[in-house]
Coordinates of C-alpha atoms in Angstrom, one line a residue:
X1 CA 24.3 -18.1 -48.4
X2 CA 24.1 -20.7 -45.6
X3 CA 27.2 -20.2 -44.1
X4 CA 27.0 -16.3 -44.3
X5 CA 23.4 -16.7 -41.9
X6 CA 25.6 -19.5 -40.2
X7 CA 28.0 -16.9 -39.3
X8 CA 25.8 -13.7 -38.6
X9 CA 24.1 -16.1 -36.1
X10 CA 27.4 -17.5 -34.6
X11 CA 28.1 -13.8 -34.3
X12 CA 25.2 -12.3 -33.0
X13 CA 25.4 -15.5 -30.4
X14 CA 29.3 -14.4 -29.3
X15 CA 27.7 -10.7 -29.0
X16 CA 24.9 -11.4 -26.5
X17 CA 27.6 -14.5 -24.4
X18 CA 29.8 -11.6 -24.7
X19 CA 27.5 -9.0 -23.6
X20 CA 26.2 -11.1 -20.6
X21 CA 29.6 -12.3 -19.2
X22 CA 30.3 -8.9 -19.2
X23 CA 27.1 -8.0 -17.4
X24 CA 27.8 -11.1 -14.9
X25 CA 31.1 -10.0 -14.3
X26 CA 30.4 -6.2 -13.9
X27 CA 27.8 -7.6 -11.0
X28 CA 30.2 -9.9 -9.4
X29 CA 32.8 -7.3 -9.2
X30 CA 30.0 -4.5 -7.8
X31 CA 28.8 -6.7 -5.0
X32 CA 32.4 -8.3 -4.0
X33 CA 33.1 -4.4 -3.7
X34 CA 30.2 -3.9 -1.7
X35 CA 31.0 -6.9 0.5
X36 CA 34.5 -6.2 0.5
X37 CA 33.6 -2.4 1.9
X38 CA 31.1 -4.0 4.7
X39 CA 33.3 -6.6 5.4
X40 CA 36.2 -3.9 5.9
X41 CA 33.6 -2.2 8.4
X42 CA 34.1 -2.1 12.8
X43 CA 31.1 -4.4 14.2
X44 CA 29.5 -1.5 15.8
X45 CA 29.2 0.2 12.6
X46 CA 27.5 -2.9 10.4
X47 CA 25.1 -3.3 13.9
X48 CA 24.0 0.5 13.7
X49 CA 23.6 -0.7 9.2
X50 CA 21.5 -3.4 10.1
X51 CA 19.4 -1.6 12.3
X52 CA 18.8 1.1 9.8
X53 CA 18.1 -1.7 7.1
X54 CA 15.5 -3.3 9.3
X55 CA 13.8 0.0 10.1
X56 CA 13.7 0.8 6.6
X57 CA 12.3 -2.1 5.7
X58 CA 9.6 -1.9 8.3
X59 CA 9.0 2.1 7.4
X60 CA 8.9 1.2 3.5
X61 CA 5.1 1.9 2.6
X62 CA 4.5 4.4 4.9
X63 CA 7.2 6.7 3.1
X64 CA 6.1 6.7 -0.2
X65 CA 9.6 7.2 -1.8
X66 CA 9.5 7.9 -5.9
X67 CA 9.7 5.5 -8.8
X68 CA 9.5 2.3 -5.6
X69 CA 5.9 2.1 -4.9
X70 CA 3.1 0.4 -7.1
X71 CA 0.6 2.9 -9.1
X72 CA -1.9 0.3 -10.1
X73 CA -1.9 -1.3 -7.0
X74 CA -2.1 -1.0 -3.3
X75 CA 1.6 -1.0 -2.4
X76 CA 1.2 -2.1 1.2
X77 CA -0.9 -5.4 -0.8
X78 CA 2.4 -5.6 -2.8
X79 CA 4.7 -5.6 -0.1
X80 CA 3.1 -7.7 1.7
X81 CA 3.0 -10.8 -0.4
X82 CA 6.6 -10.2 -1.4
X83 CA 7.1 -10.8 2.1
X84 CA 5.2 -13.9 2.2
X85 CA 7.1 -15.2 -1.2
X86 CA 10.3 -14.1 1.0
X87 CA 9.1 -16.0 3.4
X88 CA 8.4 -19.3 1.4
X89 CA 11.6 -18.9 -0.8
X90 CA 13.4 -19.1 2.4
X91 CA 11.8 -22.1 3.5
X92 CA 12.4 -23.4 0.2
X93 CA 15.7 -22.7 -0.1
X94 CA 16.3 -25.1 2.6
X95 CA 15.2 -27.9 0.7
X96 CA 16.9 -26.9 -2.7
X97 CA 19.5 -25.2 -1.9
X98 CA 20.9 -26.6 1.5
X99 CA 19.7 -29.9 0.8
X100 CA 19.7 -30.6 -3.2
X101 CA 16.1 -31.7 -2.8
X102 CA 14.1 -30.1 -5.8
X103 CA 10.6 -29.5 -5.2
X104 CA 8.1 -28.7 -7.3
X105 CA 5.2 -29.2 -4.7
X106 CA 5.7 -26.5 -2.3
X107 CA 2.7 -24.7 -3.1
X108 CA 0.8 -28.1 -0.9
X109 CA 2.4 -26.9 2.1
X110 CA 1.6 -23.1 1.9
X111 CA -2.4 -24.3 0.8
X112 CA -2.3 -27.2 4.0
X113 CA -1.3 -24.1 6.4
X114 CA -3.9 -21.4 5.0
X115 CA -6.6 -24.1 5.3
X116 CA -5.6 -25.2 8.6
X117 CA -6.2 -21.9 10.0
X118 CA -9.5 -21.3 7.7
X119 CA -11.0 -24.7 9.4
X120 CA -9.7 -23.9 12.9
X121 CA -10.6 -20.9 13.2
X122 CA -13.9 -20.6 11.0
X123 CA -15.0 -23.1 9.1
X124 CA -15.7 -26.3 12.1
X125 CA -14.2 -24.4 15.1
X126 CA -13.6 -21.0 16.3
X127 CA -9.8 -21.1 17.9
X128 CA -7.9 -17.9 18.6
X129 CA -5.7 -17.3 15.5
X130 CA -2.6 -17.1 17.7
X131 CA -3.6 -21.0 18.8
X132 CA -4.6 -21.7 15.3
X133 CA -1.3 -20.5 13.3
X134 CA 0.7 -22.9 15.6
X135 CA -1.4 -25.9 14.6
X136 CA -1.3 -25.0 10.9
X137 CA 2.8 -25.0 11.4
X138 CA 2.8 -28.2 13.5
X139 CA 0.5 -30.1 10.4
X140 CA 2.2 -28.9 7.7
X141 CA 5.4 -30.2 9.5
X142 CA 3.3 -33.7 9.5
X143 CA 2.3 -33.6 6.0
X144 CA 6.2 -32.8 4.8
X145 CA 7.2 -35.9 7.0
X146 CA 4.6 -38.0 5.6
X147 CA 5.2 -37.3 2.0
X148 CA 8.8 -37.0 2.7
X149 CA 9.4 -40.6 4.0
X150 CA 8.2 -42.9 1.1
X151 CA 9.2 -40.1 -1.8
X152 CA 12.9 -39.1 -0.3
X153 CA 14.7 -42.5 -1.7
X154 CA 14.0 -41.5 -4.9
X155 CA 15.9 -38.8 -6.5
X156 CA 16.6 -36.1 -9.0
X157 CA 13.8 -35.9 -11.8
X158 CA 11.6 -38.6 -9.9
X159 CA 11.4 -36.3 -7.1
X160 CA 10.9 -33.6 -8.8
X161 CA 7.5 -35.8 -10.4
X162 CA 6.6 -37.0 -7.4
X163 CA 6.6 -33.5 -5.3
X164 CA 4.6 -32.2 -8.6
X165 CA 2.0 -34.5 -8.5
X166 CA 1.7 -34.1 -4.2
X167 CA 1.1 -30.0 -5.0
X168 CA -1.7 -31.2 -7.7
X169 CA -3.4 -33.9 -5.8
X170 CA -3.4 -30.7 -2.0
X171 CA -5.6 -29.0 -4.3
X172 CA -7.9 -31.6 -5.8
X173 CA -8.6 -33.4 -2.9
X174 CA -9.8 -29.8 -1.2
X175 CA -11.6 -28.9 -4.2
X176 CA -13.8 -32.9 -3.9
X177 CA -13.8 -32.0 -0.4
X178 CA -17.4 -30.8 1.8
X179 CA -15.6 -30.8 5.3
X180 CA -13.0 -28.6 3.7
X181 CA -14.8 -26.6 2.0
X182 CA -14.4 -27.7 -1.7
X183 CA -14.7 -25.4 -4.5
X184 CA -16.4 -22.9 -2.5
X185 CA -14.0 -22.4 0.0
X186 CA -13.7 -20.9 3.6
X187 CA -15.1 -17.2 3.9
X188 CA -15.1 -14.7 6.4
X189 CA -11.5 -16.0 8.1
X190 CA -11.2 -14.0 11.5
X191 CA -7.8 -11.5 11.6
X192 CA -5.5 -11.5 13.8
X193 CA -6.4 -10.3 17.1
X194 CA -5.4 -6.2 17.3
X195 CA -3.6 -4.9 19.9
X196 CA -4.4 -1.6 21.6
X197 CA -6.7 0.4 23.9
X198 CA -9.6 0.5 21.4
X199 CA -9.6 -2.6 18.9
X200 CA -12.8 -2.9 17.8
X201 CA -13.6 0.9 17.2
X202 CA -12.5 2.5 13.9
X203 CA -9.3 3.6 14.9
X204 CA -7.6 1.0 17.2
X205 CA -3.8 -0.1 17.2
X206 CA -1.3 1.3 20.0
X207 CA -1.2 4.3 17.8
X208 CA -1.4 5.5 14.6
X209 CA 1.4 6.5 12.1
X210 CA 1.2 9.3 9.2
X211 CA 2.7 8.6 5.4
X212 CA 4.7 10.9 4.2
X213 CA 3.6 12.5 0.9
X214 CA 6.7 13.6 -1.5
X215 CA 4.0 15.7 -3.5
X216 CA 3.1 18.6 -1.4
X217 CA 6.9 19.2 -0.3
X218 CA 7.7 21.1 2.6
X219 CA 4.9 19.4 3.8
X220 CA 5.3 16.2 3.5
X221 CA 3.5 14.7 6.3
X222 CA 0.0 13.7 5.1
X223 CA -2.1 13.8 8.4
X224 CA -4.8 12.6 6.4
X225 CA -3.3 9.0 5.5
X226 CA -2.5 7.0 8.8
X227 CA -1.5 3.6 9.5
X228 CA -3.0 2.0 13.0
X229 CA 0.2 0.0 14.8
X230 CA -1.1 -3.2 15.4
X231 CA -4.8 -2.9 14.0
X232 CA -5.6 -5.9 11.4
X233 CA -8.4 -4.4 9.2
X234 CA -9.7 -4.8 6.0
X235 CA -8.4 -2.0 4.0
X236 CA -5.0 -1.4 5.3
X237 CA -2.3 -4.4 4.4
X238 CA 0.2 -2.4 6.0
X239 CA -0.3 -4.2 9.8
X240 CA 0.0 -7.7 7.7
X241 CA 3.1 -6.6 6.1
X242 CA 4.8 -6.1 8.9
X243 CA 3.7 -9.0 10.9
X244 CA 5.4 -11.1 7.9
X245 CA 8.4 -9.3 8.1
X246 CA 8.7 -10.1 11.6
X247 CA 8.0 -13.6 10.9
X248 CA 10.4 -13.9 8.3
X249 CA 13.4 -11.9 10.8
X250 CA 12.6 -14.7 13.6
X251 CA 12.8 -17.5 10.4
X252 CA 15.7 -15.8 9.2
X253 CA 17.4 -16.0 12.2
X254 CA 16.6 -19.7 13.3
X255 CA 17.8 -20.6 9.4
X256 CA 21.4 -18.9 10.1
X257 CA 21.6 -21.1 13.1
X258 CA 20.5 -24.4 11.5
X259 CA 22.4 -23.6 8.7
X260 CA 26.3 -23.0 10.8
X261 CA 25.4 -25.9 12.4
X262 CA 26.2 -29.9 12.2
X263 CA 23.0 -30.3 10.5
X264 CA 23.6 -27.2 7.7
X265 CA 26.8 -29.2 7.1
X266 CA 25.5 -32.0 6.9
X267 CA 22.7 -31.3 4.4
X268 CA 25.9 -29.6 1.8
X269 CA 27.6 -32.9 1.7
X270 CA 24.5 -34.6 0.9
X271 CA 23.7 -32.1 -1.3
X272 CA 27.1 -32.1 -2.9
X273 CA 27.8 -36.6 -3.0
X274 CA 25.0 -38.4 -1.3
X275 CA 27.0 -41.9 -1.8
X276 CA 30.0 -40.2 -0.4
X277 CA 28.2 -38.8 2.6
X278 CA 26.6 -41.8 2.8
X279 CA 29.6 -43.9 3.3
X280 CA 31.2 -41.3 5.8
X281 CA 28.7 -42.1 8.5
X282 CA 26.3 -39.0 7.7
X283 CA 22.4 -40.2 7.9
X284 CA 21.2 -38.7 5.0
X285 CA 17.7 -39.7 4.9
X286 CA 17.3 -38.5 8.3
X287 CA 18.9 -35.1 6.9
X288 CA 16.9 -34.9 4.2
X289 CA 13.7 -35.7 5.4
X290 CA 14.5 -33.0 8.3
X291 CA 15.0 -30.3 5.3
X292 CA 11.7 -31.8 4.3
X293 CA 9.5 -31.2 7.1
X294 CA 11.4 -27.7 7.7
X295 CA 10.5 -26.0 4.9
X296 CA 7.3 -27.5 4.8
X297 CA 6.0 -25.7 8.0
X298 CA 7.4 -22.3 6.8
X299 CA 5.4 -23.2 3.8
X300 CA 3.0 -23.7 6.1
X301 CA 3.6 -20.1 8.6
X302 CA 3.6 -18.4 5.2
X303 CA 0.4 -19.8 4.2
X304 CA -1.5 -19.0 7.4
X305 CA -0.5 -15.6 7.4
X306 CA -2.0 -15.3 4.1
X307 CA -5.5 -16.6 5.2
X308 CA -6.0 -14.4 8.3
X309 CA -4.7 -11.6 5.6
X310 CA -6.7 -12.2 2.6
X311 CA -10.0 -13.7 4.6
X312 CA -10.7 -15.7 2.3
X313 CA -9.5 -19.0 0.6
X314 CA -10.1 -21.5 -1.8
X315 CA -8.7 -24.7 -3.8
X316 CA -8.4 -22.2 -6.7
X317 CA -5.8 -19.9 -5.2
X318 CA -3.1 -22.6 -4.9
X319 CA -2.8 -23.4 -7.9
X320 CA 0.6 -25.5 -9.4
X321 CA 1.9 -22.4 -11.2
X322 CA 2.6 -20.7 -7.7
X323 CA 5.1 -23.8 -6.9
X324 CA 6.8 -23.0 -10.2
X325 CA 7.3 -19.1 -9.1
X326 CA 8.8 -20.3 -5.4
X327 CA 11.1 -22.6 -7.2
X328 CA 11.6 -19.6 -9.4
X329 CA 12.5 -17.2 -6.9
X330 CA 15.0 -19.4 -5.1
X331 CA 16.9 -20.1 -8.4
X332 CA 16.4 -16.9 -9.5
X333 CA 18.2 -15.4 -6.0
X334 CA 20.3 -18.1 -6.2
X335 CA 20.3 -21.2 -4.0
X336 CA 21.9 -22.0 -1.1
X337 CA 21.8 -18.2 -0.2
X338 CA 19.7 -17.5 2.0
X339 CA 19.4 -13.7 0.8
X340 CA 19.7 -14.5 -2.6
X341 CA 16.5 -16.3 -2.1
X342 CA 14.6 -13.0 -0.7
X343 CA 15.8 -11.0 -3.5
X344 CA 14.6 -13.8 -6.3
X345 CA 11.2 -13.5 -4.4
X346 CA 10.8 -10.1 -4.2
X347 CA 11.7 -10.0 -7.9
X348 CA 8.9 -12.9 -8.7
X349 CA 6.6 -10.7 -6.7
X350 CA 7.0 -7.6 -7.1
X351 CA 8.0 -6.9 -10.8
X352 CA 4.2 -7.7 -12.0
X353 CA 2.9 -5.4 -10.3
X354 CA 5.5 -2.7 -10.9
X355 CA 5.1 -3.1 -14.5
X356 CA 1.0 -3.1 -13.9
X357 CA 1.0 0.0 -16.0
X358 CA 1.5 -2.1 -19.0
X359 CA -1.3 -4.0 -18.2
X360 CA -0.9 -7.0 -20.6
X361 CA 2.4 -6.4 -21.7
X362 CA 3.4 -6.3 -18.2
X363 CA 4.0 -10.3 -17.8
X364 CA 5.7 -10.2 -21.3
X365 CA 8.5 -7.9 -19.3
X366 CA 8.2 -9.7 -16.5
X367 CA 9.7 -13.0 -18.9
X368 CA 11.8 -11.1 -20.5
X369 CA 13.7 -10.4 -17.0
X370 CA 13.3 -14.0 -16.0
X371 CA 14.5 -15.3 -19.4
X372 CA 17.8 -12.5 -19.3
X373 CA 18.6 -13.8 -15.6
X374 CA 18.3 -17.5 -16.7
X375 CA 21.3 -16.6 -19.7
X376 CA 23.5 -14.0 -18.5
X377 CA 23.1 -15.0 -14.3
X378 CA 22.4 -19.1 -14.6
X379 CA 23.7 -19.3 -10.7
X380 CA 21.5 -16.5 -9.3
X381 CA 21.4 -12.7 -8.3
X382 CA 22.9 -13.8 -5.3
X383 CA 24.6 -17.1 -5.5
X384 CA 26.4 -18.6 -2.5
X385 CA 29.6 -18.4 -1.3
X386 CA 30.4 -21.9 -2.7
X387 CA 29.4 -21.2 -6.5
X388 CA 31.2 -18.0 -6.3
X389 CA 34.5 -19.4 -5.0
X390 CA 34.0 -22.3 -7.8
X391 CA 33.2 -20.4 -10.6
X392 CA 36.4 -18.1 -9.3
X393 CA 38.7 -21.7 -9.9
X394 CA 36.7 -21.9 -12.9
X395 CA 37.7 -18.6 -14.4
X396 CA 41.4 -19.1 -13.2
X397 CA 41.8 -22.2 -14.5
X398 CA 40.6 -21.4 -18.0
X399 CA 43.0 -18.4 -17.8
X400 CA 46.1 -20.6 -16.9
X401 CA 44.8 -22.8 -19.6
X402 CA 44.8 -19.8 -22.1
X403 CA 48.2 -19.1 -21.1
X404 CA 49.9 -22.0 -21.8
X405 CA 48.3 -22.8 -25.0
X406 CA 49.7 -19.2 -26.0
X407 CA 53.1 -19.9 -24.9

């Protein structure tokens, strides 16, 4: 009777391997066709794609496509924070997956930039927020180099400890904390300064721009439902959204750079042998600590975004749980891509709040998703070139294998 359970379970185990090596495959071959068919494309033609990819995602919640947008929630809200989780899994991505630095404290760096804009321009001064988000980049830099320096000789699982306990000890010292607000917090955080030819009045912005409402087709522009360009309100997330996005195209940009460069090649051999590295002249502390303090001050852009967006913040908003959804997101997307790592955030964001609907069952889905990505896509949605091309040696060698045991 044992064995028979012994071999239903062996069974049922070679089903689901076989049913998730088939699903990994069927993705890998879809987006190397994809690729394949881009790649195969004249330059003028992928500059005219990108274009159109970057003005759809800018025109996103104004167009109100089916099935896409949020019903329980506001969907510019949504949109915007997965924007700011793109934003930090980006930053993140530097320091796990160009660098081989795991980091379970990131969520220090995104609370250090939201506060540093709370305090400068509410709680003890009153500095523009286009001063003030500068600062909060330029301190959050500080803090990574400061916690970077004595915790970068260690490695592997004592990093991972030590980065833990650096996320934990952010929020405790803010919560025992009177200058900074402790558990109360910093209200009424200004905006961001609008831009137009009537700010403060109710309309404001450069101009305003209608949704579009598929529900009363032919007429699907709904007059009544207006975004202001450039007006950051209360109500309307919209203006925030896109001023994320922008930060994260300018981010995006600057990490393509870093990456092709000396330094991006430097960080992948000490991500791949430090000792090796090491021993061919590259300074990896100085690498790694400079992976450090980079993605510690888009942690910290991210975070003071978010408190000229939300107005509000307090020691009980960066919790340890968030650092556990960044690292998430970039493993999730897979690291060391760069895209991979926007798609893992926009899943970690987004999918709650799709599945809202099912209101406590929702974050059961949500694991289920997480837990069927961890089996079936261990190396991410999108994993790197590297991976890909490995795991490609990997197959073919197991195949030559195959063949000669055969013969």
């Amino acid at each position: 009777m044992s064995r028979a359970t012994d071999a239903v379970a062996l069974s049922g185990q070679s089903a689901l391997k076989g049913i998730g090596t088939g699903i990994g495959t069927g993705l890998d071959r879809g987006f190397g066709a994809i690729r394949s068919f881009f790649g195969g494309m004249p330059k003028p033609v992928k500059i005219v794609l990108l274009v159109l990819g970057v003005l759809l995602a800018y025109a996103l919640p104004l167009l109100d496509l089916p099935i896409i947008p949020t019903t329980g929630s506001d969907f510019g809200g949504v949109l915007f924070t997965a924007a700011s989780y793109a934003l930090i899994a980006v930053g993140l991505n530097i320091v796990i997956g160009y660098a081989g630095l795991l980091d379970l404290g990131y969520v220090g760096f995104y609370a250090t930039g939201a506060y540093t804009v709370g305090i400068l321009t509410q709680y003890h001064w009153h500095w523009p927020f286009l001063l003030a988000l500068p600062m909060a980049i330029l301190v959050t830099m500080v803090f990574g180099v400061l916690l970077g320096a004595p915790t970068l000789r260690v490695r592997g699982d004592y990093l991972a400890i030590v980065t833990l306990g650096f996320g934990e000890i952010i929020r405790l010292v803010i919560h025992n904390t009177g200058w900074l607000g402790a558990a109360s917090g910093i209200s009424q955080i200004p905006p961001p300064p609008s831009i137009g030819p009537n700010p403060p009045g109710p309309d404001g912005g450069l101009f305003s721009i209608p949704h579009l409402s598929w529900g009363t087709f032919p007429n699907i522009i709904d007059v009544g439902h207006e975004t202001h360009f450039l007006k950051f309100g209360v109500l309307d997330a919209i203006p925030y959204y896109w001023l994320m996005l922008t930060a994260l195209a300018v981010v995006l940009v600057a990490d393509k750079l870093i990456k092709d460069s000396r330094v991006g090649r430097a960080w992948e051999a000490t991500r791949e042998d430090e000792d090796a590295a090491e021993i061919m002249g590259v300074p990896t502390f100085r690498y790694k600590l400079l992976a450090f303090a980079l993605g510690a001050c888009i942690g910290g852009l991210s975070g003071g975004i978010y408190a000229a967006r939300n107005g509000f913040v307090s020691p009980d908003t960066f919790v340890i749980i968030l650092s556990e959804l960044f690292v998430a997101a970039v493993i999730i997307g897979g690291a060391g891509n760069r895209w991979g790592a926007i798609a893992g955030a926009i899943v970690v964001a987004y999918l709650p709040e799709r599945f809202r609907g099912f209101s406590d069952w929702r974050m059961l889905v949500f694991g289920l998703a997480m837990m069927a990505l961890a089996i079936w896509r261990p190396q991410g949605i999108f994993p790197p070139r590297r991976t890909r091309r490995a795991l490609a040696a990997e197959a073919e060698i197991e195949e030559l294998e195959g063949e000669t045991v055969d013969v």
